[in-house]
Short mmCIF file of C-alpha atoms in Angstrom, two decimals:
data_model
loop_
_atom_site.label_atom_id
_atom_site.label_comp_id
_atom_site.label_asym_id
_atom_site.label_seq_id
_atom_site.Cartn_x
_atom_site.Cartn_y
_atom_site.Cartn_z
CA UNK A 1 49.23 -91.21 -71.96
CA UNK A 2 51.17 -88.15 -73.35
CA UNK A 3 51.46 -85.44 -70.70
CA UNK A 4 48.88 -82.73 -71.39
CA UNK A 5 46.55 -85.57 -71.92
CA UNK A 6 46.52 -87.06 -67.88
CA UNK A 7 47.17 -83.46 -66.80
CA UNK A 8 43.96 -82.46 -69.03
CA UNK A 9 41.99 -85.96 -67.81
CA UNK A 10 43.27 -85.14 -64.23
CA UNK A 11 41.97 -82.04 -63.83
CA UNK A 12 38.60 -83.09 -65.33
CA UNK A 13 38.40 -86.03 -62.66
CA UNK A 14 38.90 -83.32 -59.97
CA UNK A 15 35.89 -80.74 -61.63
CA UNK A 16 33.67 -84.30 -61.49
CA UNK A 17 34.69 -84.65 -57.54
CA UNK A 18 33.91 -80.93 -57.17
CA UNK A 19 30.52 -81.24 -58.88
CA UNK A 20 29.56 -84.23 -56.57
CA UNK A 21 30.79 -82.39 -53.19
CA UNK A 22 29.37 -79.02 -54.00
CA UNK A 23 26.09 -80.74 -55.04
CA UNK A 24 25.34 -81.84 -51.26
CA UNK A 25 26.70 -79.07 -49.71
CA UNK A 26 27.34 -76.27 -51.85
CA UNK A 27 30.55 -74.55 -53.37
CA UNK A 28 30.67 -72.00 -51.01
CA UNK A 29 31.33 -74.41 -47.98
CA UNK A 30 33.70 -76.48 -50.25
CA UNK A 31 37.05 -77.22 -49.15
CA UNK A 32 39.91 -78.62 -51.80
CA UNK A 33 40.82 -80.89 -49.11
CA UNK A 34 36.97 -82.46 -49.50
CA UNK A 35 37.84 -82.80 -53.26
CA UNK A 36 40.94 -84.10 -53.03
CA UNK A 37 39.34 -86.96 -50.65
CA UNK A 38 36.73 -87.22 -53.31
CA UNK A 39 38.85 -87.66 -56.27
CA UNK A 40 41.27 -89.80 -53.99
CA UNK A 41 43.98 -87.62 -54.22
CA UNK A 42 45.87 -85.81 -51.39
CA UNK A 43 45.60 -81.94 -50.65
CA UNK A 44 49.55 -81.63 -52.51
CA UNK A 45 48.60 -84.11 -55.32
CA UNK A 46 45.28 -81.33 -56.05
CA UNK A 47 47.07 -78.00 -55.97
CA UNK A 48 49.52 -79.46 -58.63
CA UNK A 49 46.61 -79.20 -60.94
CA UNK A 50 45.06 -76.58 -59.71
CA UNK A 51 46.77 -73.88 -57.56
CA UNK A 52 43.41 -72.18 -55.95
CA UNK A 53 39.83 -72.76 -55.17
CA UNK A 54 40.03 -69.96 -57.42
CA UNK A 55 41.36 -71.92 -59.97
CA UNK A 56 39.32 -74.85 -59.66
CA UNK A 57 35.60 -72.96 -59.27
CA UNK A 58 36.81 -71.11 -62.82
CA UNK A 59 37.61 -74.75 -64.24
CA UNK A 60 34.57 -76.40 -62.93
CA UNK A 61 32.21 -73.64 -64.44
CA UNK A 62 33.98 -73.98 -67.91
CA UNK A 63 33.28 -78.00 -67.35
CA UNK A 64 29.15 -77.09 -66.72
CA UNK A 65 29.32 -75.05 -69.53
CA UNK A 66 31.19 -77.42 -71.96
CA UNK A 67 28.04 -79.89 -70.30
CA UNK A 68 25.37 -77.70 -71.30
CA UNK A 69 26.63 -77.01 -74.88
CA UNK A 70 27.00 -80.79 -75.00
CA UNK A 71 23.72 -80.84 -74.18
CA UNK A 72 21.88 -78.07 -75.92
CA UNK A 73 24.00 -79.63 -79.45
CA UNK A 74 22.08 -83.07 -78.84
CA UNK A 75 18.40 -81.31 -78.65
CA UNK A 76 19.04 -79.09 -81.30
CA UNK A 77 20.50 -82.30 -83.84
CA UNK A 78 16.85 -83.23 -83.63
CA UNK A 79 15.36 -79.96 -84.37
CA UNK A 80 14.98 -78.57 -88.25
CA UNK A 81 17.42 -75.86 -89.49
CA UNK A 82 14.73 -73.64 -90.58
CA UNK A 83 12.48 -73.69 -87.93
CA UNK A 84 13.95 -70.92 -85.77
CA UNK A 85 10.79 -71.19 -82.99
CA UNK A 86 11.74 -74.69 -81.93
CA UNK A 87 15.56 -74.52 -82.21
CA UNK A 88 15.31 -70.83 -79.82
CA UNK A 89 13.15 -73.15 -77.19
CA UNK A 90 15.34 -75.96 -77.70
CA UNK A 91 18.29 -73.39 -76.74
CA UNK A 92 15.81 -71.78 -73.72
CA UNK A 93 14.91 -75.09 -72.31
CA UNK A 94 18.03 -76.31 -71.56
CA UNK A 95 18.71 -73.37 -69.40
CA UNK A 96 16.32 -74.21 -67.28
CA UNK A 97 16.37 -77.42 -64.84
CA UNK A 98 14.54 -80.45 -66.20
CA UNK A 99 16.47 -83.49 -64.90
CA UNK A 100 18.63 -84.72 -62.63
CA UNK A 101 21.77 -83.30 -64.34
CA UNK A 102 20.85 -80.32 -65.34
CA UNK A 103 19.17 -79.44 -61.74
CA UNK A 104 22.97 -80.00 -60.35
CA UNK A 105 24.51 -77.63 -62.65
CA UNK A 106 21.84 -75.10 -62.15
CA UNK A 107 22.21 -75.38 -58.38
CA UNK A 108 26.03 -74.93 -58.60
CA UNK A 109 25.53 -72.26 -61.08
CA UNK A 110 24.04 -70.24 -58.82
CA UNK A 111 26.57 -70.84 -55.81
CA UNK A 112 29.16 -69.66 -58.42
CA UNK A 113 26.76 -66.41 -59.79
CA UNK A 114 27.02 -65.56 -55.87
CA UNK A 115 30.62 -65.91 -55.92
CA UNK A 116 31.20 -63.74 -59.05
CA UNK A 117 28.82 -60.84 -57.11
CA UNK A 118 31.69 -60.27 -54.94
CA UNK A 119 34.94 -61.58 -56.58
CA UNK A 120 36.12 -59.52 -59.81
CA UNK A 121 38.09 -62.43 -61.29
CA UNK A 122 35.04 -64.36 -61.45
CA UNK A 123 32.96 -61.74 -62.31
CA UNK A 124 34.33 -61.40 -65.37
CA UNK A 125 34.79 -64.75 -65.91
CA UNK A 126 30.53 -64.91 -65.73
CA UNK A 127 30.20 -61.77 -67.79
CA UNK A 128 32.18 -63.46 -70.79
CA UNK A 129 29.94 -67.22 -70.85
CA UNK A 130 26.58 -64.69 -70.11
CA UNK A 131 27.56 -62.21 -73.26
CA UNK A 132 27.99 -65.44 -75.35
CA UNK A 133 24.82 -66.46 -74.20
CA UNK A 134 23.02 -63.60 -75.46
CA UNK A 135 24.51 -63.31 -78.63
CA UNK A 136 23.55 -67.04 -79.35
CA UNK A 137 20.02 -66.61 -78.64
CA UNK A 138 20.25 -62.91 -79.89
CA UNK A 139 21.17 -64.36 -82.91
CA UNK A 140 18.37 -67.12 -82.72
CA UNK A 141 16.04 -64.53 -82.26
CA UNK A 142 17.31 -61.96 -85.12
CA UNK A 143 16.47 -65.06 -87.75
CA UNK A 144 13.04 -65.88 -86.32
CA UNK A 145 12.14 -62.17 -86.89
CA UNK A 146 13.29 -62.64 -90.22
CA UNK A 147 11.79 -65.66 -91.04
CA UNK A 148 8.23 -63.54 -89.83
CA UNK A 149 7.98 -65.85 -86.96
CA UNK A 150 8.91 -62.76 -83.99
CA UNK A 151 7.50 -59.61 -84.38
CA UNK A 152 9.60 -57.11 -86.34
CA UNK A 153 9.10 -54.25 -83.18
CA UNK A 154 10.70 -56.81 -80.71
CA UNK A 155 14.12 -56.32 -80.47
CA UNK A 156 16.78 -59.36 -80.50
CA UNK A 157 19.02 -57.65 -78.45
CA UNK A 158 16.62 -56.84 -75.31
CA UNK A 159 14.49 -59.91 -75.66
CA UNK A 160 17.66 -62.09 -75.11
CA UNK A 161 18.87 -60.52 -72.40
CA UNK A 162 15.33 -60.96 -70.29
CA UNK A 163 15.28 -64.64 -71.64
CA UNK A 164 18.26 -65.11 -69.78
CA UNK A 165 17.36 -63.39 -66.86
CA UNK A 166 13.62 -65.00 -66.40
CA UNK A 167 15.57 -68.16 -67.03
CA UNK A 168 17.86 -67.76 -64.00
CA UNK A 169 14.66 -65.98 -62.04
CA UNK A 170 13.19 -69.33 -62.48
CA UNK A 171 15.64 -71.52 -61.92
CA UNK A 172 16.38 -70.19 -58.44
CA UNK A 173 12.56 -70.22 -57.57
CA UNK A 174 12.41 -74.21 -58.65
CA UNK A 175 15.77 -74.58 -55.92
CA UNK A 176 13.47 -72.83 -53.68
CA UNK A 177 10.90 -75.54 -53.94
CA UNK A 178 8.53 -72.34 -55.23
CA UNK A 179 7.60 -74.25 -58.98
CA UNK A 180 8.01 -77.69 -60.05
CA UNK A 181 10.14 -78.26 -63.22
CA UNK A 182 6.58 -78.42 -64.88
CA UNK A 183 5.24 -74.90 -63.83
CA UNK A 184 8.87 -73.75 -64.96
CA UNK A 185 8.77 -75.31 -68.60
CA UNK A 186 4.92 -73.72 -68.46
CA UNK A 187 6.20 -70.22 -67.35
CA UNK A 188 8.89 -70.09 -69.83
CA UNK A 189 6.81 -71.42 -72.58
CA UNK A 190 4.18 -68.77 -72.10
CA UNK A 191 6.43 -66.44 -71.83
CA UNK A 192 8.35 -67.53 -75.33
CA UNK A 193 4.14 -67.47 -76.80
CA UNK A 194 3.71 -64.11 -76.21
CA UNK A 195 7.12 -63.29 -77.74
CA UNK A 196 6.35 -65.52 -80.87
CA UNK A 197 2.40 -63.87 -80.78
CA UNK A 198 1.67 -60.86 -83.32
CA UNK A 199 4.14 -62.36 -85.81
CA UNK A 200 3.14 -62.83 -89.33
CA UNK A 201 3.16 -66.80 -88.76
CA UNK A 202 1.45 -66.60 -85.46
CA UNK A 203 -1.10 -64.72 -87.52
CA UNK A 204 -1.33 -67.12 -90.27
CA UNK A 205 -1.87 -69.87 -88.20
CA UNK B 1 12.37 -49.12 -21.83
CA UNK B 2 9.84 -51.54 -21.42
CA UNK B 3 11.67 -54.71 -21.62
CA UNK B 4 10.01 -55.95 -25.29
CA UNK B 5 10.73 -53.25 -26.74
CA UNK B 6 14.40 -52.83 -25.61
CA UNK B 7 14.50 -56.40 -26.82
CA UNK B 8 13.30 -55.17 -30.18
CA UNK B 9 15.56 -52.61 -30.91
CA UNK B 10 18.60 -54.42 -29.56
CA UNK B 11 17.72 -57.60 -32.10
CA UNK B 12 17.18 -54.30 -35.02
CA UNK B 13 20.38 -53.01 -34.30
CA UNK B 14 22.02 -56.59 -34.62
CA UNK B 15 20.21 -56.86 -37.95
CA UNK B 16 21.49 -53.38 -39.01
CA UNK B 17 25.07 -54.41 -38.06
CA UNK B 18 24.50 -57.88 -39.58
CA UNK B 19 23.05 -55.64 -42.82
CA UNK B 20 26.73 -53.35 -42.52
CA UNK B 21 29.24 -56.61 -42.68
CA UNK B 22 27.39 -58.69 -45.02
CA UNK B 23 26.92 -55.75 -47.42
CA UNK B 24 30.70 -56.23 -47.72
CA UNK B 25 31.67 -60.17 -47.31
CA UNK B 26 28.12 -61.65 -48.06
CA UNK B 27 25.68 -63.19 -46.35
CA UNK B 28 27.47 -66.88 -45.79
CA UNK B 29 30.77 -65.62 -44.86
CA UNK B 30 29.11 -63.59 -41.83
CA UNK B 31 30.18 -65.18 -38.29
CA UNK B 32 28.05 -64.00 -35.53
CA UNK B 33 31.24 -63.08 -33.98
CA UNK B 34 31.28 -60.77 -36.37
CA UNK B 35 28.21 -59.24 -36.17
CA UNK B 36 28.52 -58.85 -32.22
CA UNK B 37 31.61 -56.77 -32.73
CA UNK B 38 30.30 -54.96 -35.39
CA UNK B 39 27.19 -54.02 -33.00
CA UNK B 40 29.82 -53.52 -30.03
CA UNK B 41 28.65 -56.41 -28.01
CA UNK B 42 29.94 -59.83 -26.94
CA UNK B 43 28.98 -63.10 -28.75
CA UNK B 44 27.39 -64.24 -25.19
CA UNK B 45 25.83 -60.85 -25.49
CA UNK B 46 24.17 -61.68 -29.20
CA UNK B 47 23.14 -64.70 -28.63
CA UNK B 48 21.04 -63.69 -25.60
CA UNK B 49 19.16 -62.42 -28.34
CA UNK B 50 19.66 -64.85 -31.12
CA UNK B 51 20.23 -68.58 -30.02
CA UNK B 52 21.77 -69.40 -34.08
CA UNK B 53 22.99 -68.37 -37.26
CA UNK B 54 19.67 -69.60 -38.42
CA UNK B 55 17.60 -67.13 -35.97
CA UNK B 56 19.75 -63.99 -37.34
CA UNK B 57 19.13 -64.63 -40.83
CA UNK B 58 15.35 -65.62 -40.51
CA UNK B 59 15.01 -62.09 -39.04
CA UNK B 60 17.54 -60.02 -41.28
CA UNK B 61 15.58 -61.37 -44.31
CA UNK B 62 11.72 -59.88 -42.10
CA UNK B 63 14.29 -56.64 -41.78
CA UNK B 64 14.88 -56.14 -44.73
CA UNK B 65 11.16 -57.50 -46.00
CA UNK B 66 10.19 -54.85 -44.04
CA UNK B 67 12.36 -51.78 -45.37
CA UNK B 68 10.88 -53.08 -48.70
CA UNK B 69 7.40 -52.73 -47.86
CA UNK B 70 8.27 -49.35 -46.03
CA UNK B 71 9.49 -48.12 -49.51
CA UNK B 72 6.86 -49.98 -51.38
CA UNK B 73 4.17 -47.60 -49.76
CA UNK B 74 6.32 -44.68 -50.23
CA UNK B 75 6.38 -45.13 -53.79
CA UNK B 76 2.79 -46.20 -53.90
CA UNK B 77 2.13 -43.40 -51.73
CA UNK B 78 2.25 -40.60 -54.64
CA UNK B 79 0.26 -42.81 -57.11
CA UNK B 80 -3.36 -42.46 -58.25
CA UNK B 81 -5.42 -45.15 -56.38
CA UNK B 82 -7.18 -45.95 -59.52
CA UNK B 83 -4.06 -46.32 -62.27
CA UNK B 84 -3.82 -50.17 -61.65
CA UNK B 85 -0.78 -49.86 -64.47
CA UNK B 86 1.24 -47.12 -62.58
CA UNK B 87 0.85 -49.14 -59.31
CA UNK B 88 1.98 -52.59 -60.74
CA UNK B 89 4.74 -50.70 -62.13
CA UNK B 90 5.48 -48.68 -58.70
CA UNK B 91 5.43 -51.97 -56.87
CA UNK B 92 7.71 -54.13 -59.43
CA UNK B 93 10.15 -51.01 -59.78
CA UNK B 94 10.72 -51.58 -55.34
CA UNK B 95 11.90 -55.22 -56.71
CA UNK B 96 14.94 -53.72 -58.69
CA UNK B 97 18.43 -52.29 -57.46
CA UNK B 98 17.88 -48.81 -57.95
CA UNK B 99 19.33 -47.30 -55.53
CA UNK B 100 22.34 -47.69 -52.69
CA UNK B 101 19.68 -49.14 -49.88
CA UNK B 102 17.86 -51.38 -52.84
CA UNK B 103 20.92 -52.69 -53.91
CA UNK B 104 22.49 -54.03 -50.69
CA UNK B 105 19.22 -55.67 -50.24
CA UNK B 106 19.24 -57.74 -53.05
CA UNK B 107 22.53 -58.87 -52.59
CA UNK B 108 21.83 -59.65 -49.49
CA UNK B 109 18.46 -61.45 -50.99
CA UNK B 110 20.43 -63.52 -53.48
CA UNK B 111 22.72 -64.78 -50.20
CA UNK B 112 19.97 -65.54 -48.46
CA UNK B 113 18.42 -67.51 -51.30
CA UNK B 114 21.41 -69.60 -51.73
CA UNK B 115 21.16 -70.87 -47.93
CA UNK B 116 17.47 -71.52 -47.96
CA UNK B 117 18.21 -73.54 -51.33
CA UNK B 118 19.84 -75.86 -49.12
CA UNK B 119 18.00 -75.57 -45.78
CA UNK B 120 14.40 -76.56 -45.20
CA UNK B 121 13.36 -74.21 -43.03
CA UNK B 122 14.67 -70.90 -44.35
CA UNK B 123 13.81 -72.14 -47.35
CA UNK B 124 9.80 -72.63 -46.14
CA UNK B 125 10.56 -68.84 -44.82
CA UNK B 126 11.81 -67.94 -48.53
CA UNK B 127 8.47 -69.57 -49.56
CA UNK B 128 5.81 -67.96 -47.71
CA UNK B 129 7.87 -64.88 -48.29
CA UNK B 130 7.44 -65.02 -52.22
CA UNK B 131 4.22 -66.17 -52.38
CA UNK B 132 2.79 -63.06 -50.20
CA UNK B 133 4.27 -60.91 -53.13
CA UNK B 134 3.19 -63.35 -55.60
CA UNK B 135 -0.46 -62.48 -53.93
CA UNK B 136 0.19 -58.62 -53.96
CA UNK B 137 1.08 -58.76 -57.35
CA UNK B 138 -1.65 -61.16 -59.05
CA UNK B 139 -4.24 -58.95 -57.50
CA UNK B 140 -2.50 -55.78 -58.76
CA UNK B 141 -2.51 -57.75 -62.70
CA UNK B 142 -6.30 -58.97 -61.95
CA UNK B 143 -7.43 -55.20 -61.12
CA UNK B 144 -5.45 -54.01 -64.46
CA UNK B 145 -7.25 -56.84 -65.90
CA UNK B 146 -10.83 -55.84 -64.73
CA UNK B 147 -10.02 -52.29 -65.77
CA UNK B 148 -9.45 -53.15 -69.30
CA UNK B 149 -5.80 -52.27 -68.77
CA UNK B 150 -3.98 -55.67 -69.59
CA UNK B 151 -5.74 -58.35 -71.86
CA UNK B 152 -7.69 -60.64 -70.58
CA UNK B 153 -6.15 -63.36 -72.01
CA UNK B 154 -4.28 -62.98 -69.30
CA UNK B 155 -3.19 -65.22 -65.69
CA UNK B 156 -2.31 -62.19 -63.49
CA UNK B 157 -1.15 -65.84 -61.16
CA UNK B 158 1.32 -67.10 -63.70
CA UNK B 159 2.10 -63.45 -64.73
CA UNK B 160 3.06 -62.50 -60.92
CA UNK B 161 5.49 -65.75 -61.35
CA UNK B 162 6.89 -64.31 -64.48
CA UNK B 163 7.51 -60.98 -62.96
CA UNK B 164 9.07 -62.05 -59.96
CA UNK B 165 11.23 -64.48 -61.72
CA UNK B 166 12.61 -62.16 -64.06
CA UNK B 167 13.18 -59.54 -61.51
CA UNK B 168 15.05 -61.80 -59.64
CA UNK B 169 17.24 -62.61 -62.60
CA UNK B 170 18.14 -59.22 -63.96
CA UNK B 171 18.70 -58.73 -60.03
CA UNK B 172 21.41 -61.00 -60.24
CA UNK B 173 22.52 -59.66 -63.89
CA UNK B 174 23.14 -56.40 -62.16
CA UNK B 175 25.16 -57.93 -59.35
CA UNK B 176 27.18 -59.67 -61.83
CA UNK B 177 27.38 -56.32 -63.78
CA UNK B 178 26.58 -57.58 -66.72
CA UNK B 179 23.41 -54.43 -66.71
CA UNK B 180 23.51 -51.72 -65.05
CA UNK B 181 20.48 -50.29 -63.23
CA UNK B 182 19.24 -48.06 -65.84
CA UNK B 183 19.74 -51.77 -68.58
CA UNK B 184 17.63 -53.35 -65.69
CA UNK B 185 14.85 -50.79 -65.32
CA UNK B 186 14.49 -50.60 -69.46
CA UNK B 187 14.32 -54.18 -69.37
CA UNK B 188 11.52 -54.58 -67.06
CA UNK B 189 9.76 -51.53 -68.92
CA UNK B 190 9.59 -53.31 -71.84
CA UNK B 191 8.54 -56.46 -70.62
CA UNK B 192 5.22 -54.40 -68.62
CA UNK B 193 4.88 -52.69 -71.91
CA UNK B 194 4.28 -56.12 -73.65
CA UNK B 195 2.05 -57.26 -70.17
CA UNK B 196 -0.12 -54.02 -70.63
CA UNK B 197 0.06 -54.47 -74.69
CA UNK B 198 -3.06 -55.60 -76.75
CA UNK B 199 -5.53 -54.46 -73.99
CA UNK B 200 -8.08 -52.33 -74.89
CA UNK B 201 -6.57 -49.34 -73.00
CA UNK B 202 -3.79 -49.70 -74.98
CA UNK B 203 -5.42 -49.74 -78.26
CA UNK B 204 -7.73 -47.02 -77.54
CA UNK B 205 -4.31 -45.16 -77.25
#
């Protein structure tokens, strides 16, 4: 295997240890001994691939994010290019947890928002994948008011930014054990009605 | 002192000096070492008043519920009895980071939900906790409801879910300082302005 290859597979092996630690016990009370043990490797072998839990937490929320994207490209294959309603709740719905896997990531997710509160490396790091975020399903939004399926008053800009955070609002309540994944989907969905409601189609219809 | 109350205060002033360290290390990197020193007593000292970790936490999170609901009336304090729409909005406003005293308790809120994610019984706390101000805040929406002030389309139960939810979320957003308070308060503005929109209040506007 050329170099950058095992280094690359390596290090992926070690986020997959890290993901099933940290989903029993949490990041925050994650050692890199644990994930060396996990990805049967010693402590020395681990910090030649990554030098700092530092390190590794940035890696391992780049590998939930490639995960989601992976994700969020499957749904959407199956959703029409025109219809700009279904492919923005495709995008919303996979932020929010609706199986197994996707309940892991959101769990860890938040462990790592908690993080980023308080470290400015990681911060950052969180404000970069959230502004991409928003200017996907800013965008999303911007062509369903075009297409008359949004309101023309609502703007793209604003709406995304509370679709993200009702998504993460909810997210945390289902970890609470405060909603099922059902009464999330249901609060999201009503939520994404009222946005859709008043448009031209809405009207139509 | 009568010898409940000096038990009181002592297990306040513990809360105010667990309140002082966490504001700057978070909630989960807090020792109760720590906090003794930080309230200039011994850890045998502390623990005469809390027996855990688990204790201290349960009643930072009823401190700071309380400081909430102290502020809550303020606010509510200087409103008209009968504006259900000013109230709601006085009483979702308290759930932001507006201020210094606002914002250390929602940091500390977020820590707090991260450990009851993961443990049953703070997370039962979290629970009852949440669905009190789910309560408050459905009957606020039903009154605003009656009074003709939001549509009766309406849940004011699934709405109180929304609101929370999303509060919580651009909560975190400001943490993460990807909004800053005045983003977080427009945000929320325009989502009430959409809950109060279409009523016949509104029209008659």
């Amino acid at each position: 295997m050329p170099k950058q290859v095992d280094h690359d597979v390596r290090r992926t092996a070690i986020a997959q240890a890290l993901w099933r630690v940290a989903k029993v016990r949490g990041l925050e009370r994650v050692s890199l001994r644990e994930v060396a043990a996990e990805a049967g490797m010693s402590l020395g072998q681990l910090q030649h691939y990554f030098s700092s839990r530092q390190d590794l937490m940035r890696f391992a929320m780049e590998f939930i994010r490639r995960k989601n994207i992976e994700r969020a490209t499957e749904r959407l294959a199956g959703v029409d290019d025109a219809d700009h309603v279904a492919r923005l709740r495709a995008i919303v719905m996979e932020m929010l947890p609706t199986d197994e896997e996707s309940r892991v990531g959101s769990l860890l997710n938040i462990d790592f928002m908690l993080e980023a509160a308080r470290n400015d490396e990681l911060r950052e790091h969180a404000r970069q994948r959230m502004a991409a975020l928003r200017g996907l399903l800013e965008g999303q939004i911007a062509l369903a008011v075009q297409a008359g399926d949004v309101s023309p008053e609502c703007d793209p800009r604003s709406e995304a930014a509370v679709l993200i955070a009702l998504s993460d609002g909810l997210r945390s309540h289902f970890h609470l054990g405060t909603h099922t994944a059902a009464e999330v989907v249901s609060l999201m969905d009503r939520h994404l009605e009222r946005l859709f409601a008043g448009s031209a189609a809405q009207k139509a219809r």
